[in-house]
Tab-separated table of C-alpha atoms (C1' of nucleotides) in Angstrom:
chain	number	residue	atom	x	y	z
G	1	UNK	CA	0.000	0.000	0.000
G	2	UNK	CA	1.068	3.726	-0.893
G	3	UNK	CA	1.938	6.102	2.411
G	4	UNK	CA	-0.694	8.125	3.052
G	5	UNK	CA	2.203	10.258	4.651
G	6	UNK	CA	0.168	11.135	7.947
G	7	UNK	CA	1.474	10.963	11.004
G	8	UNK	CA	-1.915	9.315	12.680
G	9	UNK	CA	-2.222	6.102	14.126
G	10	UNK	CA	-5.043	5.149	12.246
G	11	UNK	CA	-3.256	6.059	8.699
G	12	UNK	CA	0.155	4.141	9.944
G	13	UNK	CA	-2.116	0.833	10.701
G	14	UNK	CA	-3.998	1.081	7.992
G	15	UNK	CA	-0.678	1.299	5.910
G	16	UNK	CA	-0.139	-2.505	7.286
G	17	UNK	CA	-3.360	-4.237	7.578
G	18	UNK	CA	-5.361	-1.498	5.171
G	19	UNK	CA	-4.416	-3.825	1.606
G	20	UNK	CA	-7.214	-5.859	-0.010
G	21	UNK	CA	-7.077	-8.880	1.573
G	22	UNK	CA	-4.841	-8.571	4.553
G	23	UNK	CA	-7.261	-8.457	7.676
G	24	UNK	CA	-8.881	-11.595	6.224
G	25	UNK	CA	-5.504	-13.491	6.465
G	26	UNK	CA	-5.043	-12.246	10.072
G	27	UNK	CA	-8.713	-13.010	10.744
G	28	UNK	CA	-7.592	-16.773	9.136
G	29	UNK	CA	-4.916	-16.928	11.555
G	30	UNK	CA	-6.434	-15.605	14.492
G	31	UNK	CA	-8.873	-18.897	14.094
G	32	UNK	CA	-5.963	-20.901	14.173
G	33	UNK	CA	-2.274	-21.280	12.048
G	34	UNK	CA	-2.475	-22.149	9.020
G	35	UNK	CA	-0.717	-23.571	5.722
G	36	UNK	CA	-0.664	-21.874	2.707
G	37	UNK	CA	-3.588	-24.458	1.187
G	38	UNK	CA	-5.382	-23.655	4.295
G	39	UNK	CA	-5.271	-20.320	3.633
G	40	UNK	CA	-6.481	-20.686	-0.170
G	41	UNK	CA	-9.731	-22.518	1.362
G	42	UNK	CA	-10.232	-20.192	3.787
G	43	UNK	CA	-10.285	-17.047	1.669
G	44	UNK	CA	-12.455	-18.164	-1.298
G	45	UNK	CA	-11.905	-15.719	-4.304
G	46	UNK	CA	-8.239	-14.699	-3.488
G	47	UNK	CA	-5.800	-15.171	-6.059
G	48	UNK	CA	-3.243	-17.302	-5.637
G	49	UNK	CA	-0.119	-14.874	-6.014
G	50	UNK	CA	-2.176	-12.144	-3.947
G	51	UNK	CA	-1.935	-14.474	-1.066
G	52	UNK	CA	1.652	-14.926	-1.228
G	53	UNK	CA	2.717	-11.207	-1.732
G	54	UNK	CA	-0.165	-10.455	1.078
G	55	UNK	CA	2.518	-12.919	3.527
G	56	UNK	CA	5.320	-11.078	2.531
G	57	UNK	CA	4.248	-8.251	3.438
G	58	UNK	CA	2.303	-8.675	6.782
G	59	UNK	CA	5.599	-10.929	7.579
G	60	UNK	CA	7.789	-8.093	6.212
G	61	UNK	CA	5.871	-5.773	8.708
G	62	UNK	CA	6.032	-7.788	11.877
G	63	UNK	CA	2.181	-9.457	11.903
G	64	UNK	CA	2.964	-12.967	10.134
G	65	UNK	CA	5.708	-15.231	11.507
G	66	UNK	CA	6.064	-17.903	8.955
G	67	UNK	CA	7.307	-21.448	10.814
G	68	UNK	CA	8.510	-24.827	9.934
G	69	UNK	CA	5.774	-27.545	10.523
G	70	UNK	CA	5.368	-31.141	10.236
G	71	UNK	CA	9.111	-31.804	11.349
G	72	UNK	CA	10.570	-29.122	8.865
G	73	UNK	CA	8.884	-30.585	6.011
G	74	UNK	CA	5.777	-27.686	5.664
G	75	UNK	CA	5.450	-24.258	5.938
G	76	UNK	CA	2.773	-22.566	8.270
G	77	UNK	CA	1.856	-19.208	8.951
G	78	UNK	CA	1.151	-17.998	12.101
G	79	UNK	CA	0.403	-14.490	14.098
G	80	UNK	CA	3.316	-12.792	15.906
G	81	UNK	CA	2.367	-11.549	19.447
G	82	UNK	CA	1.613	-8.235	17.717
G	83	UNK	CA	-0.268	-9.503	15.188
G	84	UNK	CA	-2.341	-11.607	17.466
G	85	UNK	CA	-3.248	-7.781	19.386
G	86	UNK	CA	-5.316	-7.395	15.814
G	87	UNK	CA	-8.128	-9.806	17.846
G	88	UNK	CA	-9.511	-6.114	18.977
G	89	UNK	CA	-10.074	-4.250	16.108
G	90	UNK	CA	-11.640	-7.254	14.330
G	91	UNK	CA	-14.013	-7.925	17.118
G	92	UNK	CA	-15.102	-4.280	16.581
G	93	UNK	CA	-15.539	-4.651	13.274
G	94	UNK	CA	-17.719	-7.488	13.395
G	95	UNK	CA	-20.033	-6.193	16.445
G	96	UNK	CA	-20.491	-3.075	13.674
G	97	UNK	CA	-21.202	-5.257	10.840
G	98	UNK	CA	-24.229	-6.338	12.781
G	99	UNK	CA	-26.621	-4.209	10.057
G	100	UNK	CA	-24.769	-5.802	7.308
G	101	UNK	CA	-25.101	-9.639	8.594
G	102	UNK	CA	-29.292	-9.004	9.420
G	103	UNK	CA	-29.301	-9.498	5.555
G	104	UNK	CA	-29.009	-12.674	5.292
G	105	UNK	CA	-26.045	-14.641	3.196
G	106	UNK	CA	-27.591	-13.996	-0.390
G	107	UNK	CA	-25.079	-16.208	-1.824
G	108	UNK	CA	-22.128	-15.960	-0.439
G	109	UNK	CA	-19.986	-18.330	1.127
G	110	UNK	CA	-19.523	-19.252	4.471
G	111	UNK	CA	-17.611	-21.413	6.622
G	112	UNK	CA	-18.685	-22.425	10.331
G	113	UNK	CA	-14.610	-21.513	11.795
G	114	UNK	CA	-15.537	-17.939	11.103
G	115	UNK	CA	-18.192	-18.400	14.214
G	116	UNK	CA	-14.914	-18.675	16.657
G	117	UNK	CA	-14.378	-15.087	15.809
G	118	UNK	CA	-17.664	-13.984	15.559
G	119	UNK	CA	-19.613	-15.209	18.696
G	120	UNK	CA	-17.123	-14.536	21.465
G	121	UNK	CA	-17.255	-10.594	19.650
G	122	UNK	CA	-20.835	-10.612	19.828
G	123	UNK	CA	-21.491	-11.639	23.002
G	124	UNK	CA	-21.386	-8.896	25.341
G	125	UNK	CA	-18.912	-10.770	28.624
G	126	UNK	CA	-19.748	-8.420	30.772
G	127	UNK	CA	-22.847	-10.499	31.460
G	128	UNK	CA	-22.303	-12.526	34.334
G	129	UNK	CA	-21.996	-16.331	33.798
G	130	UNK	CA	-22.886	-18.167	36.911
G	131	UNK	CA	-21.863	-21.840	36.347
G	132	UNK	CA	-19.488	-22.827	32.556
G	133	UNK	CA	-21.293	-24.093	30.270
G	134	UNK	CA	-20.704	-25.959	27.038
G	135	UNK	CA	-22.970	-25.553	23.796
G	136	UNK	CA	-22.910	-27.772	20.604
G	137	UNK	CA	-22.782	-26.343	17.356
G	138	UNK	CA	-24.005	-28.621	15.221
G	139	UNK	CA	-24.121	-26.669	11.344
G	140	UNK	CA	-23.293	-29.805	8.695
G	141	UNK	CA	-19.716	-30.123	9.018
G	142	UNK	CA	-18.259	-31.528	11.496
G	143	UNK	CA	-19.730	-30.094	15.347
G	144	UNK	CA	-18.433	-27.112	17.237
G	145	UNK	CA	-18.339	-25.927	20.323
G	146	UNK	CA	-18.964	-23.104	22.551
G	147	UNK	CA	-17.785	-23.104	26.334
G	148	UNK	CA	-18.127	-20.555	28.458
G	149	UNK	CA	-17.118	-19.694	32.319
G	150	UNK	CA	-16.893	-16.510	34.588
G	151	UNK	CA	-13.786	-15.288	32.945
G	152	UNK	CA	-14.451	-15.576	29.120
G	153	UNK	CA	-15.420	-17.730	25.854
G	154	UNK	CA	-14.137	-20.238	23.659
G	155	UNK	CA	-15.061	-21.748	20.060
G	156	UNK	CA	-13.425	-24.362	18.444
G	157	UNK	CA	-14.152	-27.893	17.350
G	158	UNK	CA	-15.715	-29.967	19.520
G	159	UNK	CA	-13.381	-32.177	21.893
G	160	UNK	CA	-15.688	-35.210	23.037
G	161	UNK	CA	-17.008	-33.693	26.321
G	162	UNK	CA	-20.524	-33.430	27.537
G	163	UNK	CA	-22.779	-31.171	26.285
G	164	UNK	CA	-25.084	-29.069	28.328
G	165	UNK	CA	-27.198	-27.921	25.122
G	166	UNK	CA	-27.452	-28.114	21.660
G	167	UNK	CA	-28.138	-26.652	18.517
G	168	UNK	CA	-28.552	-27.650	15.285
G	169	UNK	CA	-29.075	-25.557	12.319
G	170	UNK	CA	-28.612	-24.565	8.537
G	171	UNK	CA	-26.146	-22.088	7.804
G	172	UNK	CA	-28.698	-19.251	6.738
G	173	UNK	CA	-30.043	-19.783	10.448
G	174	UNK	CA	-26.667	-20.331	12.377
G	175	UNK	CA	-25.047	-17.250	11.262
G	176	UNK	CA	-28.403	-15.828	12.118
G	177	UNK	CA	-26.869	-15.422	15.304
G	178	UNK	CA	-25.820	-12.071	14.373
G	179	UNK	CA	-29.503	-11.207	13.597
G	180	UNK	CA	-30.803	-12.530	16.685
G	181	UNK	CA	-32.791	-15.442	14.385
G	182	UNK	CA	-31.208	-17.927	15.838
G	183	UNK	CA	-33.767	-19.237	18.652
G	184	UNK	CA	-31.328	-21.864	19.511
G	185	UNK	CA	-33.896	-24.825	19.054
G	186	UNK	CA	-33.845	-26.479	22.403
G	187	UNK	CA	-31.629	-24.526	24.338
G	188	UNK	CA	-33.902	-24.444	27.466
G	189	UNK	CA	-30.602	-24.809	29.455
G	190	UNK	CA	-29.171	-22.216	28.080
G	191	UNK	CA	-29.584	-18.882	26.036
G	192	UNK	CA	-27.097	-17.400	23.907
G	193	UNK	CA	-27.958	-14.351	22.291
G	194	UNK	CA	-30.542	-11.865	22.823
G	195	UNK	CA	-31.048	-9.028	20.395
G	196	UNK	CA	-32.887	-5.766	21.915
G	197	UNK	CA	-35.166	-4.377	19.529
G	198	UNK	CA	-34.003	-2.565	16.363
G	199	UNK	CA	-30.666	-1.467	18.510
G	200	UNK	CA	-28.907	-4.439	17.510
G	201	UNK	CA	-27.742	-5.107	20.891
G	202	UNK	CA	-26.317	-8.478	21.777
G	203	UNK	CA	-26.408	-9.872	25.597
G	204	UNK	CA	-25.462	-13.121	26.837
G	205	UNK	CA	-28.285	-14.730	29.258
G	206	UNK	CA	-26.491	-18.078	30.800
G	207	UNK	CA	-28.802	-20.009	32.907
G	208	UNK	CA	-27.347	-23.497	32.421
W	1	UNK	CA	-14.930	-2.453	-3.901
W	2	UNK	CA	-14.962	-5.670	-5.130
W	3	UNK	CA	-16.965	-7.997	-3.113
W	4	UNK	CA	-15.481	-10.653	-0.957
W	5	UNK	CA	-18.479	-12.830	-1.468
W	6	UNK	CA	-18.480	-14.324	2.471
W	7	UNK	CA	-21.132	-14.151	4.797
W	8	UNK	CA	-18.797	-12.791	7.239
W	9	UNK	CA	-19.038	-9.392	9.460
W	10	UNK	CA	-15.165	-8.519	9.187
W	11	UNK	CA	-15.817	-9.257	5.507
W	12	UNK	CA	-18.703	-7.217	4.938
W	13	UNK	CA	-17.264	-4.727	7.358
W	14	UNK	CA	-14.609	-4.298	4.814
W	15	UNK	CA	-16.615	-4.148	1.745
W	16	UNK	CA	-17.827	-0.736	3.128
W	17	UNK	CA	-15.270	0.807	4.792
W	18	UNK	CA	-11.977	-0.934	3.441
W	19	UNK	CA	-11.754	1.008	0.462
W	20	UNK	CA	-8.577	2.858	0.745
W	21	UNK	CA	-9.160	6.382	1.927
W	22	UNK	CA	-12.707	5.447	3.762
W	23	UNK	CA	-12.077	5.014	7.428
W	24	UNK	CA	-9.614	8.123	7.309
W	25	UNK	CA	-12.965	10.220	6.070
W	26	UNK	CA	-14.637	8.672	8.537
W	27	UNK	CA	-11.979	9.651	11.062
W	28	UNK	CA	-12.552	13.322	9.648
W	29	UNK	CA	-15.700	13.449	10.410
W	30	UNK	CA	-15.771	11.832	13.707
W	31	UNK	CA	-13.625	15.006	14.665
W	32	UNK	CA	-16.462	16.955	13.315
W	33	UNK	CA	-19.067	17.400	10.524
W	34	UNK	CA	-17.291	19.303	7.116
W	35	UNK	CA	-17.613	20.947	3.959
W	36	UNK	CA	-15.991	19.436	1.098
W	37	UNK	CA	-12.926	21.866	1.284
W	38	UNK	CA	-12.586	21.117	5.231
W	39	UNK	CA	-12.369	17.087	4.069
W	40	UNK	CA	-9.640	18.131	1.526
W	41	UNK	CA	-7.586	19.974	3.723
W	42	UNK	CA	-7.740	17.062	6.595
W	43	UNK	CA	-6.627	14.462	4.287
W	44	UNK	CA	-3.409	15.937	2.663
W	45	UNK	CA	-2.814	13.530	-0.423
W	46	UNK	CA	-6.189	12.721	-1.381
W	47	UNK	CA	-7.392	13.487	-4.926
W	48	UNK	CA	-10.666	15.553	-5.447
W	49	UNK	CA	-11.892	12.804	-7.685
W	50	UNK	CA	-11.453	10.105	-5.253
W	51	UNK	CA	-12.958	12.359	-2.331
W	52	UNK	CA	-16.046	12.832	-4.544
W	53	UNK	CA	-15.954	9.170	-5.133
W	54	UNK	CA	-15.466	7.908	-1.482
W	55	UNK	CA	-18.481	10.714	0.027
W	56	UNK	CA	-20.802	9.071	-2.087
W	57	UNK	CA	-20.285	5.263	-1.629
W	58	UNK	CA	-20.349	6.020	2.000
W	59	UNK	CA	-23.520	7.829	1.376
W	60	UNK	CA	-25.124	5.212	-0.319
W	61	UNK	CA	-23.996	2.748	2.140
W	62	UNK	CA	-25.462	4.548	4.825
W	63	UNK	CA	-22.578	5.401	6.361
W	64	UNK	CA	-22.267	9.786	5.724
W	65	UNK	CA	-25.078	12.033	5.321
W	66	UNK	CA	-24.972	15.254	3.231
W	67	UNK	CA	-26.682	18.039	4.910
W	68	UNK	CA	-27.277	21.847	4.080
W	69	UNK	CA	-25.446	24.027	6.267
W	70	UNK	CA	-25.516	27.583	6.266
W	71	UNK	CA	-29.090	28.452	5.882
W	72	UNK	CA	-29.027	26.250	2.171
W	73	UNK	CA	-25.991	27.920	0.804
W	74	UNK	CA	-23.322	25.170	1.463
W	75	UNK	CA	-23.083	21.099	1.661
W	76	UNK	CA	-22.008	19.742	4.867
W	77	UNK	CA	-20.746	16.014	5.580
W	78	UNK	CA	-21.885	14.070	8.333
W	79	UNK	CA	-22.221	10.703	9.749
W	80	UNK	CA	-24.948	8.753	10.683
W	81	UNK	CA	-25.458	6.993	13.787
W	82	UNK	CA	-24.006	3.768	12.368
W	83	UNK	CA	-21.265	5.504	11.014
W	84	UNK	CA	-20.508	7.131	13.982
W	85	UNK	CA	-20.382	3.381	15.737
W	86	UNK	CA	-16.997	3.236	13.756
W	87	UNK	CA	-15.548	5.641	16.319
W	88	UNK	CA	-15.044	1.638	18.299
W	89	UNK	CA	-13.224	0.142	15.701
W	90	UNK	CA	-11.148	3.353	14.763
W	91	UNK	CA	-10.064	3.814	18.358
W	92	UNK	CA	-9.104	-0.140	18.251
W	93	UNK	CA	-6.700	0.448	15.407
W	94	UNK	CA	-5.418	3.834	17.152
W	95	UNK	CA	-4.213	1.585	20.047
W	96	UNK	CA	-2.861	-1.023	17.846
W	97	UNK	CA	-0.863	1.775	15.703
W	98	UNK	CA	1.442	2.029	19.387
W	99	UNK	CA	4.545	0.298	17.883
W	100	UNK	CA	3.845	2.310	14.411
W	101	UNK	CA	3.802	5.277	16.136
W	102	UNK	CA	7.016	5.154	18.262
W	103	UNK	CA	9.086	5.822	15.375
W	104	UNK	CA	8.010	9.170	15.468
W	105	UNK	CA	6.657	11.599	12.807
W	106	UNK	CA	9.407	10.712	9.701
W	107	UNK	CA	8.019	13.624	7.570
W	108	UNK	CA	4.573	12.885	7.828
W	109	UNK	CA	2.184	15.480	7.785
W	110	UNK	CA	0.547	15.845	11.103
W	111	UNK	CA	-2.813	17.962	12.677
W	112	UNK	CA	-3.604	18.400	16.011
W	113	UNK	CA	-7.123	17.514	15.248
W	114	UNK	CA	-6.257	14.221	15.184
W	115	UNK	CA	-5.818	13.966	19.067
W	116	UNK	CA	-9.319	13.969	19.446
W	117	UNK	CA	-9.490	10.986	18.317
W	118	UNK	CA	-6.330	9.487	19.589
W	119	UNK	CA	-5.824	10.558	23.121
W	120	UNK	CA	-9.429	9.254	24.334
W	121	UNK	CA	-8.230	5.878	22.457
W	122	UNK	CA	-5.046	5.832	24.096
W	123	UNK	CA	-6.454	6.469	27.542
W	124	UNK	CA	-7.626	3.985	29.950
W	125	UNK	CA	-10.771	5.047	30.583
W	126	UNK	CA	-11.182	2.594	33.548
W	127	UNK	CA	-8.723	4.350	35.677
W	128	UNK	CA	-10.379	6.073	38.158
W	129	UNK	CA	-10.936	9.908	37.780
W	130	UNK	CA	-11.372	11.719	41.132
W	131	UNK	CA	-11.562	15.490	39.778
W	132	UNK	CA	-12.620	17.026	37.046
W	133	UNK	CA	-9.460	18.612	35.023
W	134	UNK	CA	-9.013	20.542	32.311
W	135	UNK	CA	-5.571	20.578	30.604
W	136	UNK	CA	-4.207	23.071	28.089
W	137	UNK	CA	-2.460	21.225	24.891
W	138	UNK	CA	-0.013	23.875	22.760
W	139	UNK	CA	1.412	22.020	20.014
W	140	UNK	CA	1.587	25.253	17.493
W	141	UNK	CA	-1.695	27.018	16.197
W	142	UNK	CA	-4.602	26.893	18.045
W	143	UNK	CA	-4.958	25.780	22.100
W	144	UNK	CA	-6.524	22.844	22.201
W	145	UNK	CA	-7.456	21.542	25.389
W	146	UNK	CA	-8.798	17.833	27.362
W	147	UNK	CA	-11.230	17.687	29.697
W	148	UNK	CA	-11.869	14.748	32.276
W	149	UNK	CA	-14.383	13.419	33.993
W	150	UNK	CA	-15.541	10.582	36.039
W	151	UNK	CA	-17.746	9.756	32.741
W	152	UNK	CA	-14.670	10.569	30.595
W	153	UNK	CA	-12.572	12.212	28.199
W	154	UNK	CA	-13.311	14.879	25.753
W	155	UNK	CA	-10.784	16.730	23.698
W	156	UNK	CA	-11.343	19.793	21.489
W	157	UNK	CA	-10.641	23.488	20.363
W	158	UNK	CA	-9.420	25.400	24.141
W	159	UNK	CA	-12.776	27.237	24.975
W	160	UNK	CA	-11.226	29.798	26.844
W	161	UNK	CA	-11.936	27.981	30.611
W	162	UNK	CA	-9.192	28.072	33.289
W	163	UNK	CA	-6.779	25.290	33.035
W	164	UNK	CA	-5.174	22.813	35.701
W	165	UNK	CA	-2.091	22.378	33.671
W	166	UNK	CA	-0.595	23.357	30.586
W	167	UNK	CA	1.379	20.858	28.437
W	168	UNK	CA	3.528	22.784	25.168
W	169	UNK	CA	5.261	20.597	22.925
W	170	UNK	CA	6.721	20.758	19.082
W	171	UNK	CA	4.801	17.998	16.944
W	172	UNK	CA	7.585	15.404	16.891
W	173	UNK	CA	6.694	15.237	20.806
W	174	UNK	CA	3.155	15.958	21.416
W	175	UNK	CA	2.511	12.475	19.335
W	176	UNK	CA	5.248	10.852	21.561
W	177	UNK	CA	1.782	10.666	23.756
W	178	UNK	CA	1.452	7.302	22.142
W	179	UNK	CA	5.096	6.197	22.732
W	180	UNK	CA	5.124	7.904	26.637
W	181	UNK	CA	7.807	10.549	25.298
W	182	UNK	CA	5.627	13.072	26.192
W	183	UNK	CA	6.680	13.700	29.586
W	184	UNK	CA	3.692	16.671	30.241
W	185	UNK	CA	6.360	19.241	30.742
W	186	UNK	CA	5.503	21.064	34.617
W	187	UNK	CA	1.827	19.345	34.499
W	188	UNK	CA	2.713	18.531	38.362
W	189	UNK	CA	-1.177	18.639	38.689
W	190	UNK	CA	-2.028	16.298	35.888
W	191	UNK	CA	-0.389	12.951	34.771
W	192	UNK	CA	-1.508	12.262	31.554
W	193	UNK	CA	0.162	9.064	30.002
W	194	UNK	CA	2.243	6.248	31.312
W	195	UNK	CA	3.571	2.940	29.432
W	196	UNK	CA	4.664	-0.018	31.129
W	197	UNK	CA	8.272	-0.927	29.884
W	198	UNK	CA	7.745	-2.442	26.372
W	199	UNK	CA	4.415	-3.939	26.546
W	200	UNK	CA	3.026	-0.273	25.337
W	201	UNK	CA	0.230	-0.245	28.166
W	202	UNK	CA	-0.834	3.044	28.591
W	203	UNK	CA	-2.516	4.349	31.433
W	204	UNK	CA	-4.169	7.869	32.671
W	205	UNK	CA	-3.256	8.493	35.861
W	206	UNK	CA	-4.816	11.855	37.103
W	207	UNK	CA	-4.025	13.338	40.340
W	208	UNK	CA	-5.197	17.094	39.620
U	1	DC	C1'	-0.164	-32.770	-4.166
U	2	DC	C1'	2.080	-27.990	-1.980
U	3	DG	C1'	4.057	-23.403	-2.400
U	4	DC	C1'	4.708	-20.293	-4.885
U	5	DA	C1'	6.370	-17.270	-9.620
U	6	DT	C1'	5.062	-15.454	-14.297
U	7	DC	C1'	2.233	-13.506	-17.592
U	8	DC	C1'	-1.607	-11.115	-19.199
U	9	DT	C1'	-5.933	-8.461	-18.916
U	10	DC	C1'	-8.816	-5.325	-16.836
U	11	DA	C1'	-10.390	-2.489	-12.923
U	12	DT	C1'	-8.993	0.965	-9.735
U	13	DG	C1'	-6.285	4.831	-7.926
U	14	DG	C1'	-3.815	9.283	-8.595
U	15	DA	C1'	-2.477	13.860	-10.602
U	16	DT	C1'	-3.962	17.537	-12.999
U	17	DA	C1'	-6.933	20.381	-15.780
U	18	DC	C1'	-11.215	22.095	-16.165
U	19	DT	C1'	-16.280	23.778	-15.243
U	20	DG	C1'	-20.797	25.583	-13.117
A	1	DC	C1'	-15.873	26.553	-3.712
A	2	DA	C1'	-17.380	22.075	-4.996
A	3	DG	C1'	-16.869	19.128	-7.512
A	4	DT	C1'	-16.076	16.523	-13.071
A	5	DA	C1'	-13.401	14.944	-16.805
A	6	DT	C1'	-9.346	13.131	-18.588
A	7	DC	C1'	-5.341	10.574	-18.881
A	8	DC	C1'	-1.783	7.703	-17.074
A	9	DA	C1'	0.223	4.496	-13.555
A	10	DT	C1'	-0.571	0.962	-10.487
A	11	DG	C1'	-2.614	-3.029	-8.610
A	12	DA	C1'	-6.040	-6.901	-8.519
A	13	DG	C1'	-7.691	-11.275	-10.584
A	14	DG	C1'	-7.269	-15.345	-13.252
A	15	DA	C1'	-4.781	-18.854	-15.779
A	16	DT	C1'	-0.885	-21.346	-15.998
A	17	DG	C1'	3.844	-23.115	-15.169
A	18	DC	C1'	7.244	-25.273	-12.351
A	19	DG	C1'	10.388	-27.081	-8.843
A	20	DG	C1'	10.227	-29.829	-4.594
DNA sequence: CCGCATCCTCATGGATACTG
DNA sequence: CAGTATCCATGAGGATGCGG
């Protein structure tokens, strides 16, 4: 990307991260490291030579470590400590997108790893959470999970353990979430999102 | 912009505001509403063409709003209340910029204005406040001045109302704020900013 | 297969001149 | 002052090639 030649915070960021592209890869690696096929799955539509100037530069500028895997036989990219600090402004940007997501998908694509970024932004943790509590995601695919206690979230795959609730839905509904559509089926254990009106707001109720 | 064609937030996020030029407009006019000539003169580099350009995708997306000012004779910019929801995200990326900022100015252009935005980022509003103080900022042209508050920070043009301290500094210091250079001169009544070592915490710490 | 590099085409951005 | 119009430079996207 051209200098804007400001001295402003928000011009010098956006001089690393602003490029096509690049806040996707972080938002890639923020799920988890990756490989570079990894990465061409995860950002359907990018071009294969964007990718790899996209590393060398967010590598060149201190976000993307790239490490040997696999006992030095593969390559994988992964966020430096600095990089990983990019978990804010994302989460910001997807509680705003919140008018954007009410629209439905209309088409585009959508993968079910992008929920481990999106659901721990939308839910508002200043909610108290009495006991933890662990929530199947079931959305074709292979099932998620969401646990939560007192001092935060986590989504990832699910690991085998017991479930306190489920939910099972189509990806028009699950990403719903963000719309407040998502009734969560069964959930009489436990509630998930709440949506207040036309506000957009998004609470956490826990009452597992 | 292109679509990304994902039913993601930071995606769609992007589609609307990560268009190069688009958040720093948006910074602009979180600052304050402007004519076209204002928006020109805050974003040194920009073309006319791609102003013109930007102000009305960000119209159409809902973002800006162009209102008459001066009883019909003049166009004024604006943002709407989603738009000004970016002020979140922007202030994200202002804390993230830390390390870019460090390096100091380099020949970049640089406007107090900006402050506005930055030193409310930079602050930690969750410090506790016990007085009210007002402090002075001279950085060359107009006073500017930062007023806080148990409920928080605001920072603007010096309204002419006494002052608890007085901090004067040349710009390659007065944006050493976000790299804790800025060592508030004799503001014995008022500290302003403090980072821990090189983990770029910073801190308000008032004692007015 | 994976991890890129090259080549080509077309869309976008940028500087400047110009107009109501 | 508030933009348009024009032209040129740059960058994105897609197909393909190629060594490991």
């Amino acid at each position: 990307m051209r200098s804007y030649g400001q001295y402003c915070g928000l011009a010098r960021s956006l001089e690393v991260v602003g490029d096509r592209w690049n806040l996707l890869i972080v938002r890639e690696l923020l799920i988890s490291p990756a490989r570079y096929r990894d990465l061409i799955d995860g950002l359907p539509g990018i071009a294969t030579n964007m990718l790899a100037d996209r590393l060398r530069d967010l590598e060149a500028a201190g976000v993307v470590e790239r490490r040997l895997a696999d006992e030095g036989n593969a390559v994988e990219y992964a966020l430096t400590p600095w990089g990983a600090e990019l978990r804010g402004p994302i989460e910001s940007l997807l509680r705003w997108s919140t008018p954007l997501m009410v629209r439905g998908p209309e088409g585009d694509a959508f993968r079910p790893e992008w929920l481990a970024l999106a659901v721990p932004a939308l839910l508002d943790t200043r909610v108290e959470v009495r006991p933890s509590a662990t929530v199947g995601l079931d959305i074709g695919g292979p099932r998620w999970q969401l646990h939560a206690t007192q001092s935060g979230f986590e989504v990832g795959p699910h690991d085998g353990r017991a479930l306190d609730a489920t939910v099972r839905a189509e990806p028009p509904c699950i990403l719903g979430l963000a719309a407040g559509a998502l009734t969560l089926g069964d959930a009489r254990a436990f509630g998930l999102v709440e949506i207040d009106g036309d506000e957009s707001v998004v609470r956490a109720v826990f009452a597992a």
